[in-house]
Coordinates of C-alpha atoms in Angstrom, one line a residue:
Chain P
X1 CA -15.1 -36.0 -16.2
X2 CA -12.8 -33.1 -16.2
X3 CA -11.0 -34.6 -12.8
X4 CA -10.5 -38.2 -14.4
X5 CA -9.2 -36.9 -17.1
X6 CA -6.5 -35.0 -15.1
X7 CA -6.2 -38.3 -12.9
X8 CA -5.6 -40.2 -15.8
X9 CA -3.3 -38.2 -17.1
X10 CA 0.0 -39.0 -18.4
X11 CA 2.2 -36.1 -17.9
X12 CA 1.5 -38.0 -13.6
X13 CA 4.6 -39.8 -14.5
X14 CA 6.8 -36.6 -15.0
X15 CA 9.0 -35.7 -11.7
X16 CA 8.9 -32.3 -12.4
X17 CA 4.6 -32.7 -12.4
X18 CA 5.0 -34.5 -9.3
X19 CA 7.2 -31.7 -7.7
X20 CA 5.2 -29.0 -8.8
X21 CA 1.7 -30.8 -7.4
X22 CA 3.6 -30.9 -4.5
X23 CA 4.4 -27.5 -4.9
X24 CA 0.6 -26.6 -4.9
X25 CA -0.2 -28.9 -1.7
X26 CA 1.9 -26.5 -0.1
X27 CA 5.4 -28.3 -0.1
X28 CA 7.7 -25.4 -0.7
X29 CA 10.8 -27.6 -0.6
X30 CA 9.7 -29.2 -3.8
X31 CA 9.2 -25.7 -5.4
X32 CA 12.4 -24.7 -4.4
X33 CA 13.5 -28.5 -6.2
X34 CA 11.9 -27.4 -9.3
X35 CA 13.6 -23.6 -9.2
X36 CA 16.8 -25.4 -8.6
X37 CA 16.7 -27.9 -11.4
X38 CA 15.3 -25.6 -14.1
X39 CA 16.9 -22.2 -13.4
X40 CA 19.9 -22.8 -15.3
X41 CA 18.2 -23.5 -17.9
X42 CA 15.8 -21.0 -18.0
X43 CA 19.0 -18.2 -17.8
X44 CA 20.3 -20.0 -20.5
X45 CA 18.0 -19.3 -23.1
X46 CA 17.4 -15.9 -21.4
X47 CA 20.8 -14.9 -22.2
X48 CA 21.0 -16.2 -25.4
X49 CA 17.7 -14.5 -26.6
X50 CA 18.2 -11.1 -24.6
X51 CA 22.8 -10.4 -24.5
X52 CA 22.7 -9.5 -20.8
X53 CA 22.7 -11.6 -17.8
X54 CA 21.1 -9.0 -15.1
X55 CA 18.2 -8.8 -17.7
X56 CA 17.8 -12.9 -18.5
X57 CA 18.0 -13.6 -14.3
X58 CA 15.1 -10.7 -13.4
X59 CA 12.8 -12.3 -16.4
X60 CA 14.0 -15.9 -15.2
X61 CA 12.6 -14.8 -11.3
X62 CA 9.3 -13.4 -13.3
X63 CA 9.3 -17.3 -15.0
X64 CA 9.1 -19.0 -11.8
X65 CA 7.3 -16.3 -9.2
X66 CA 4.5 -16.7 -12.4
X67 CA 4.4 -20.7 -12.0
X68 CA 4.5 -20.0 -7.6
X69 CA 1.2 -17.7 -8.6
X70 CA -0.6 -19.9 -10.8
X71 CA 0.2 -23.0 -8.3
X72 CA -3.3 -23.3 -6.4
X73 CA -4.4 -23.6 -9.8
X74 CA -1.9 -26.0 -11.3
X75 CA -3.3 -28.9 -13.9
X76 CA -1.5 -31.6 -15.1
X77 CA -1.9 -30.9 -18.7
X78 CA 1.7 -31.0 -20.1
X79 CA 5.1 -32.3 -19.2
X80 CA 6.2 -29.4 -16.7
X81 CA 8.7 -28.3 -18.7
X82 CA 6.6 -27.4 -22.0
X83 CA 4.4 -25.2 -19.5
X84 CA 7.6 -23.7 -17.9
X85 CA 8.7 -22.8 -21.6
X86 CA 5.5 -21.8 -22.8
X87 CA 5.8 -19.1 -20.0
X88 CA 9.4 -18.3 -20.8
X89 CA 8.2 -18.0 -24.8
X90 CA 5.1 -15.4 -23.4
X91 CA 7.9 -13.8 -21.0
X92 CA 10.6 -13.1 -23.9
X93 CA 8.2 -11.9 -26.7
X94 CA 6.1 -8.7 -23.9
X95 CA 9.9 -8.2 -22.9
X96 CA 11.1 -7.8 -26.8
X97 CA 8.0 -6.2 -27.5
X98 CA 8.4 -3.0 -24.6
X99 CA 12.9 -3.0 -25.3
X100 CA 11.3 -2.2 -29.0
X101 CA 8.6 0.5 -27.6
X102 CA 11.9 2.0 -25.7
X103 CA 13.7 1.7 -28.5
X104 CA 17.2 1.0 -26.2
X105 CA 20.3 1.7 -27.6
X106 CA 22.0 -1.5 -28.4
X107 CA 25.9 -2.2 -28.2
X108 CA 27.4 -2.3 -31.7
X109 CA 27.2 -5.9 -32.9
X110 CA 30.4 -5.4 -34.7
X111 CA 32.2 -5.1 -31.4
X112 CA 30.9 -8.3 -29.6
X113 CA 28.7 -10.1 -31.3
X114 CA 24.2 -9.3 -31.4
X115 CA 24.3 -10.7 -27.7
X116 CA 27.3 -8.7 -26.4
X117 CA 30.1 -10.1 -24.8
X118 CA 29.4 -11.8 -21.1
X119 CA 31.3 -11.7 -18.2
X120 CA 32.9 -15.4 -18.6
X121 CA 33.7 -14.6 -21.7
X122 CA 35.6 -11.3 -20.9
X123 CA 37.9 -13.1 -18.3
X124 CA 38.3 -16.2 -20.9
X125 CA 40.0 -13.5 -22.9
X126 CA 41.5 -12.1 -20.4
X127 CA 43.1 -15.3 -19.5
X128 CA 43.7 -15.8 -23.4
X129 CA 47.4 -15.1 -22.9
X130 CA 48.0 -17.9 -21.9
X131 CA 46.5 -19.9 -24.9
X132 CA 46.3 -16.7 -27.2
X133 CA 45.2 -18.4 -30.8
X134 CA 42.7 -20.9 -29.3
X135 CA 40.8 -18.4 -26.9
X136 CA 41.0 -15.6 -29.6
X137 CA 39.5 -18.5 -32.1
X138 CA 36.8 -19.8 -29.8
X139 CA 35.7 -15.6 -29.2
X140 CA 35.6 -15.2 -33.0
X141 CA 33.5 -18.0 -33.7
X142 CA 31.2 -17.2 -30.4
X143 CA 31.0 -13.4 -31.9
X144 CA 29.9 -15.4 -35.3
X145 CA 27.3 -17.6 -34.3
X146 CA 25.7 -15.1 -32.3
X147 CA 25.4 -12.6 -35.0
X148 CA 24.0 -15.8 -37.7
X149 CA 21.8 -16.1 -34.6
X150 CA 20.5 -12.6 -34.3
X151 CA 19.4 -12.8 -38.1
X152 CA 16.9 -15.1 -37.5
X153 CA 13.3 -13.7 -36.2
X154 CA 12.4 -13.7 -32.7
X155 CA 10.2 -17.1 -33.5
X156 CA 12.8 -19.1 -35.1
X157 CA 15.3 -18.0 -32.4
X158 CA 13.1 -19.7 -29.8
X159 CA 12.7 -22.4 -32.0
X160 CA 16.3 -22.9 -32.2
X161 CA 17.4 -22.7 -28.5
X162 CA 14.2 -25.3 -27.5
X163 CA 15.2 -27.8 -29.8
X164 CA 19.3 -26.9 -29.6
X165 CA 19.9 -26.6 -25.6
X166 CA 16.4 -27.8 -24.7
X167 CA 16.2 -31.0 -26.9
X168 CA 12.4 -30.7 -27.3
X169 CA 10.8 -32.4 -30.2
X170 CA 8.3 -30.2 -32.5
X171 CA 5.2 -31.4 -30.4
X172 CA 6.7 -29.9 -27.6
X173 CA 7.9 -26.9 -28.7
X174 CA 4.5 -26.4 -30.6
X175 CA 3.1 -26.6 -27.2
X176 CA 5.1 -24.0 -25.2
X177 CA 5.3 -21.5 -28.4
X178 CA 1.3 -22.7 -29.3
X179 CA 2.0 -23.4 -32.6
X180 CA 1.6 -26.7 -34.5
X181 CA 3.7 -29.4 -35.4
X182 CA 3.8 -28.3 -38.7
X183 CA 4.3 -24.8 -38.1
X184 CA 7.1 -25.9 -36.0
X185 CA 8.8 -27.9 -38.7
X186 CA 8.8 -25.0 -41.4
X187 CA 10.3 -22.8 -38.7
X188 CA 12.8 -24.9 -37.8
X189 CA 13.7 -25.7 -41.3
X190 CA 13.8 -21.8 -42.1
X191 CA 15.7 -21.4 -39.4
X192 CA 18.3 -23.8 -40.0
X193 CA 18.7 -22.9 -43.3
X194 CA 19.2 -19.6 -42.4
X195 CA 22.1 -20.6 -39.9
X196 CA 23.6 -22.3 -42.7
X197 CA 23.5 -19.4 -45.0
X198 CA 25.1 -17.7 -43.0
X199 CA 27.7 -19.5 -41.3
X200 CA 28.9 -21.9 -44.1
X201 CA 31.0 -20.0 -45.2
X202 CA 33.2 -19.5 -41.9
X203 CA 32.9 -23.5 -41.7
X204 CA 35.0 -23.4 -45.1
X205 CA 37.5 -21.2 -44.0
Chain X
X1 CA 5.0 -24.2 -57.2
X2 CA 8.9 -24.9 -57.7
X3 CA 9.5 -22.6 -54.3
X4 CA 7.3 -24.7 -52.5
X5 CA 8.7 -28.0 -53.4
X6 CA 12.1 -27.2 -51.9
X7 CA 10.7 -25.9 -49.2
X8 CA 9.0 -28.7 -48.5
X9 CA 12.1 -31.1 -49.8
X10 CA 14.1 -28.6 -47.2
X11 CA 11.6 -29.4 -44.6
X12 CA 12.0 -32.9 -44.4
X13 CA 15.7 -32.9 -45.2
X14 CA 15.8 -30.8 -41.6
X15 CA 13.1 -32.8 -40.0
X16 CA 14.4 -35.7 -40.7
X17 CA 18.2 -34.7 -39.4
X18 CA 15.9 -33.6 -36.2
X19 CA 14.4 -37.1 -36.3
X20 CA 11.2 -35.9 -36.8
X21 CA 9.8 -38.0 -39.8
X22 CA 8.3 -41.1 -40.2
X23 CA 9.8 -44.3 -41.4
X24 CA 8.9 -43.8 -45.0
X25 CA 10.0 -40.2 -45.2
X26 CA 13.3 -41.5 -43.4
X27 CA 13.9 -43.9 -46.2
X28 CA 12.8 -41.6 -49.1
X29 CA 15.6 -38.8 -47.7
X30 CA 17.9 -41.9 -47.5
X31 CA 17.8 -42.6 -50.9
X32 CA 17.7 -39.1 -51.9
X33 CA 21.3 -38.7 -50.1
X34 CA 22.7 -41.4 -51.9
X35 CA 22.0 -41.0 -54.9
X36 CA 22.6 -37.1 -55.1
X37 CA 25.4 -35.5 -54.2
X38 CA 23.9 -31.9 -54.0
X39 CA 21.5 -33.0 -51.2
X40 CA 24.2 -34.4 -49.8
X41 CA 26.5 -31.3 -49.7
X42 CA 23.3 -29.5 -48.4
X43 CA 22.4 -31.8 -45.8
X44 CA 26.4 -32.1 -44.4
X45 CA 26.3 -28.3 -44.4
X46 CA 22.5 -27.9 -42.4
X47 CA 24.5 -30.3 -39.5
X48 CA 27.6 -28.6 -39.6
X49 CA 26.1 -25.2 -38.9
X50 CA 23.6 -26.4 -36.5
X51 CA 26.9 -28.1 -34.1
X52 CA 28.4 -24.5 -34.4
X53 CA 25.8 -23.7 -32.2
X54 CA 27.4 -26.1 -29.3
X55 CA 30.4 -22.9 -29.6
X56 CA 28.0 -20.4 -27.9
X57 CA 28.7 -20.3 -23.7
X58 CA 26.6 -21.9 -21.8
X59 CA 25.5 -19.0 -19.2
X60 CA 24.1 -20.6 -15.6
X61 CA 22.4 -18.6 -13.2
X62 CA 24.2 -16.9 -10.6
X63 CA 25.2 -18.3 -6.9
X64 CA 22.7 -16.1 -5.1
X65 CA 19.7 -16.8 -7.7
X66 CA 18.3 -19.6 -6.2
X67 CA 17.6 -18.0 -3.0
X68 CA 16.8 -14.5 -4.9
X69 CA 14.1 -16.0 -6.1
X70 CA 12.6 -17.9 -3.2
X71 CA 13.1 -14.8 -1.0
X72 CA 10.9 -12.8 -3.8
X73 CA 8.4 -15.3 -3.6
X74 CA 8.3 -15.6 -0.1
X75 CA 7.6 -11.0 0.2
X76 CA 5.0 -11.6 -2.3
X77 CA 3.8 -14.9 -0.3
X78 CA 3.4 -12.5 2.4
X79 CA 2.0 -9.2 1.0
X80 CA -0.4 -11.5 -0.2
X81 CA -1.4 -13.1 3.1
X82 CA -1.2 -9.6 4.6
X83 CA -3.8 -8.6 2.2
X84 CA -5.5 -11.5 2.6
X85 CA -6.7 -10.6 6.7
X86 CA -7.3 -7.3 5.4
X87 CA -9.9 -8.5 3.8
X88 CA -11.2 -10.7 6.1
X89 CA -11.0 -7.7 9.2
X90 CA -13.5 -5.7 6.5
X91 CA -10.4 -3.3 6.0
X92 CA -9.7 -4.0 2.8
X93 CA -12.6 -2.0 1.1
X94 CA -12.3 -0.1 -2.2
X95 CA -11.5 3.5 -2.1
X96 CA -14.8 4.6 -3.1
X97 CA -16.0 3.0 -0.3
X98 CA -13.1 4.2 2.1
X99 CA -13.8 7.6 0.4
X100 CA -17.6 7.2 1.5
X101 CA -17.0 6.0 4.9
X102 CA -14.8 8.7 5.2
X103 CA -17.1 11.9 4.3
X104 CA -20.1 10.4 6.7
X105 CA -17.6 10.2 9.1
X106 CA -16.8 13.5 8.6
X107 CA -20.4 14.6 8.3
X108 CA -21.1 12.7 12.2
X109 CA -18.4 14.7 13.9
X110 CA -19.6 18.2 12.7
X111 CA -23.5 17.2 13.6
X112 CA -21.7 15.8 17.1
X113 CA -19.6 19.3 17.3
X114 CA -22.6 21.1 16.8
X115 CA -24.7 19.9 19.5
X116 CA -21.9 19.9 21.7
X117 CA -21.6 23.4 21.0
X118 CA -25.5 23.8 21.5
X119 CA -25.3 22.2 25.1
X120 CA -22.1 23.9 26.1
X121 CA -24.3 27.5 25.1
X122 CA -27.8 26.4 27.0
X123 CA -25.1 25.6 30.1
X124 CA -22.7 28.7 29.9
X125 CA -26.1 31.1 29.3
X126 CA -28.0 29.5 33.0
X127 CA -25.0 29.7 34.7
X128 CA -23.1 33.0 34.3
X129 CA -25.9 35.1 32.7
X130 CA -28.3 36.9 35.3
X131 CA -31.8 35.9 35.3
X132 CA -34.5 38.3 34.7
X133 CA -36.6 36.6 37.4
X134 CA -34.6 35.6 39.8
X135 CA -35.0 39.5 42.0
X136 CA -38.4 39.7 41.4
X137 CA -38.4 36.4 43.2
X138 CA -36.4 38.4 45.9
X139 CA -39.1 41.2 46.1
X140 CA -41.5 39.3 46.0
X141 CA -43.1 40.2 49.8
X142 CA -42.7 43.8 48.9
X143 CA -44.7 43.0 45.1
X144 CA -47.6 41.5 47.1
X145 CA -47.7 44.9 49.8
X146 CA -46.5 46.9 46.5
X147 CA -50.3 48.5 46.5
X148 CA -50.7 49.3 51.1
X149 CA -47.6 50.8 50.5
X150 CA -48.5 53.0 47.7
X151 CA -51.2 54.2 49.9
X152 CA -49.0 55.6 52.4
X153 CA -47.3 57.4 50.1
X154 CA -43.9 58.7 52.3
X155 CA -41.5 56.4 53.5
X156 CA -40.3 58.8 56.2
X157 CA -43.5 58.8 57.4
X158 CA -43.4 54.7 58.1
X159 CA -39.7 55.2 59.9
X160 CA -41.2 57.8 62.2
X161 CA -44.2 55.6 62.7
X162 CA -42.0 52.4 63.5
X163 CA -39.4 55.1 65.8
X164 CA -42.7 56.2 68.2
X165 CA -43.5 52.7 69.1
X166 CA -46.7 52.6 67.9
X167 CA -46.9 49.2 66.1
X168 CA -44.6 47.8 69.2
X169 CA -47.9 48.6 71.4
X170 CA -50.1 47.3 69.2
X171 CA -48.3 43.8 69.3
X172 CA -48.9 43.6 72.8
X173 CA -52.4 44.9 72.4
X174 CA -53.1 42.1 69.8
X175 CA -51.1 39.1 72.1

């Protein structure tokens, strides 16, 4: 019963489900595939979430050596990428919740923004010399959003990045964060809210 | 009752920029935009702050990620394989059991020592100690005449005797 459900399933017509039950046959190249097309991503929202690249590539390796683990028993239940989030969501919150039991010392958000300036973004300023009022602009209003961004809770922040970058709808987003639909909207709406609270005011000016 | 309204007005206002509501909640917000201006004002701000987002950098992974990762997977691949025959050559027991294996182990070489020891005793004691038998076994003619020579009494007297010839002629006597 179980089995024709899963043959029958209709997540079989995404690639990345295809790739990864390739994957668990054995076919490393299509693992490798799915690493390629998703790790990007994945570092993304990593970096957005934690400030520090180092940090949001080790927990991106942790994303996909947990999906090579799990392969043997790999169901197509879900589109691939709402299981590869859902993993990420699990990931982010244990790696929030032990920075919080350390209690790390955080860079002053005043100086670069609540995700600290990145590497890019150091030699964009760098380079600002030779467009000095755009670059310092574009720095300022990075160093803005960020810090609108780190008002909102860890929940609404993963919200935000999975429906912003990721473009998932609320079903989908329920799914990776296991929440429902409607518990997705009202974060989302908080959340947007929120943002606006805080960063009309700079959209006036 | 008032706080839940707008949230729930704020909801769809934001589900339905998101394009999350359904055809009649579309056209209900619709008409709510034209025909008030504040909704309007708080629906142009909701988008505007939500494409400030589009400002943040978009970080990628690094060049050597890719194969960072495989290369992790691939050690753990192995370890696991590695662990894997262990457990299939029997070698890959707990380490209660390793711990119980060990002291019986332990326990057979000192009962094997011992009996060594026991043998090597028995084999040093016959061959280098004297035994208390062994010149009885020597003397043993002179135990068995022990009492016909008591009865002569003098052992000068025998060399004399055997000196004069006496037993010579009685060999020939007896032949």
């Amino acid at each position: 019963m179980v089995t024709t459900q899963i043959f029958n399933s209709p997540y079989l017509r995404d690639p990345d489900v295809q790739l990864m039950l390739r994957a668990k046959e054995g076919d490393e190249g299509a693992f490798t595939e799915l690493v390629a097309s998703y790790q990007d991503r994945i570092v993304g929202i990593f970096c957005h979430l934690l400030g520090n690249q180092e940090a949001a590539e080790d927990l991106a390796q942790e994303v996909f050596l947990r999906i090579y683990r799990s392969r043997a028993n790999y169901q197509a239940k879900a589109k691939f990428s709402t299981w590869l989030f859902r993993i990420a969501n699990n990931l982010a919150s244990n790696s929030r919740r032990n920075k919080g039991r350390r209690k790390e010392v955080n860079l002053n958000p005043q100086d670069s923004g609540p995700l600290g300036i990145r590497p890019e973004e150091q030699l964009l300023v760098e380079k600002s010399g030779l467009m000095p009022t755009r670059q310092i602009g574009l720095k300022e209003t990075q160093a803005i959003v960020r810090e609108a961004l780190g008002t909102l809770n860890e929940r609404q922040q993963m919200a935000v990045l999975l429906h912003k970058f990721e473009g998932m709808s609320y079903a989908d987003i329920g799914a990776a964060m296991k929440l429902s639909e409607a518990a997705v909207k009202s974060l989302l709406s908080r959340a947007r809210e929120n943002l606006r609270v805080q960063l009309e005011k700079h959209i006036c000016s | 009752m008032k706080k839940e309204s707008k949230e729930q007005e704020l909801e769809k206002l934001v589900a339905y920029l998101d394009g999350e509501v359904s055809d009649q909640e579309a056209i209900e917000v619709e008409q709510s935009l034209s025909n008030d201006e504040k909704t309007r004002a708080h629906v142009d701000g909701l988008e505007r702050t939500w494409e400030l987002l589009d400002k943040l950098p978009i970080t990628k992974a690094s060049d050597e990620f890719t194969n960072k990762t495989l290369s992790t997977i691939k050690t753990v691949q192995l370890e696991a394989q590695a662990n894997e025959s262990q457990d299939r050559s029997g070698l890959g027991l707990s380490k209660q059991s390793q711990q119980q294996i060990w002291k019986v182990a332990v326990a057979g070489g000192w009962m094997i020592g011992l009996a060594c020891s026991i043998f090597l005793g028995y084999v040093v004691t016959n061959q280098w100690l004297p035994d208390e038998s062994e010149p009885l076994l020597k003397e043993l003619s002179f135990i068995e005449n022990l009492d016909t020579y008591s009865e002569v009494q003098s052992l000068e007297f025998l060399k004399d005797l055997q000196q004069s010839g006496t037993f010579d002629e009685t060999a020939q006597q007896q032949k």
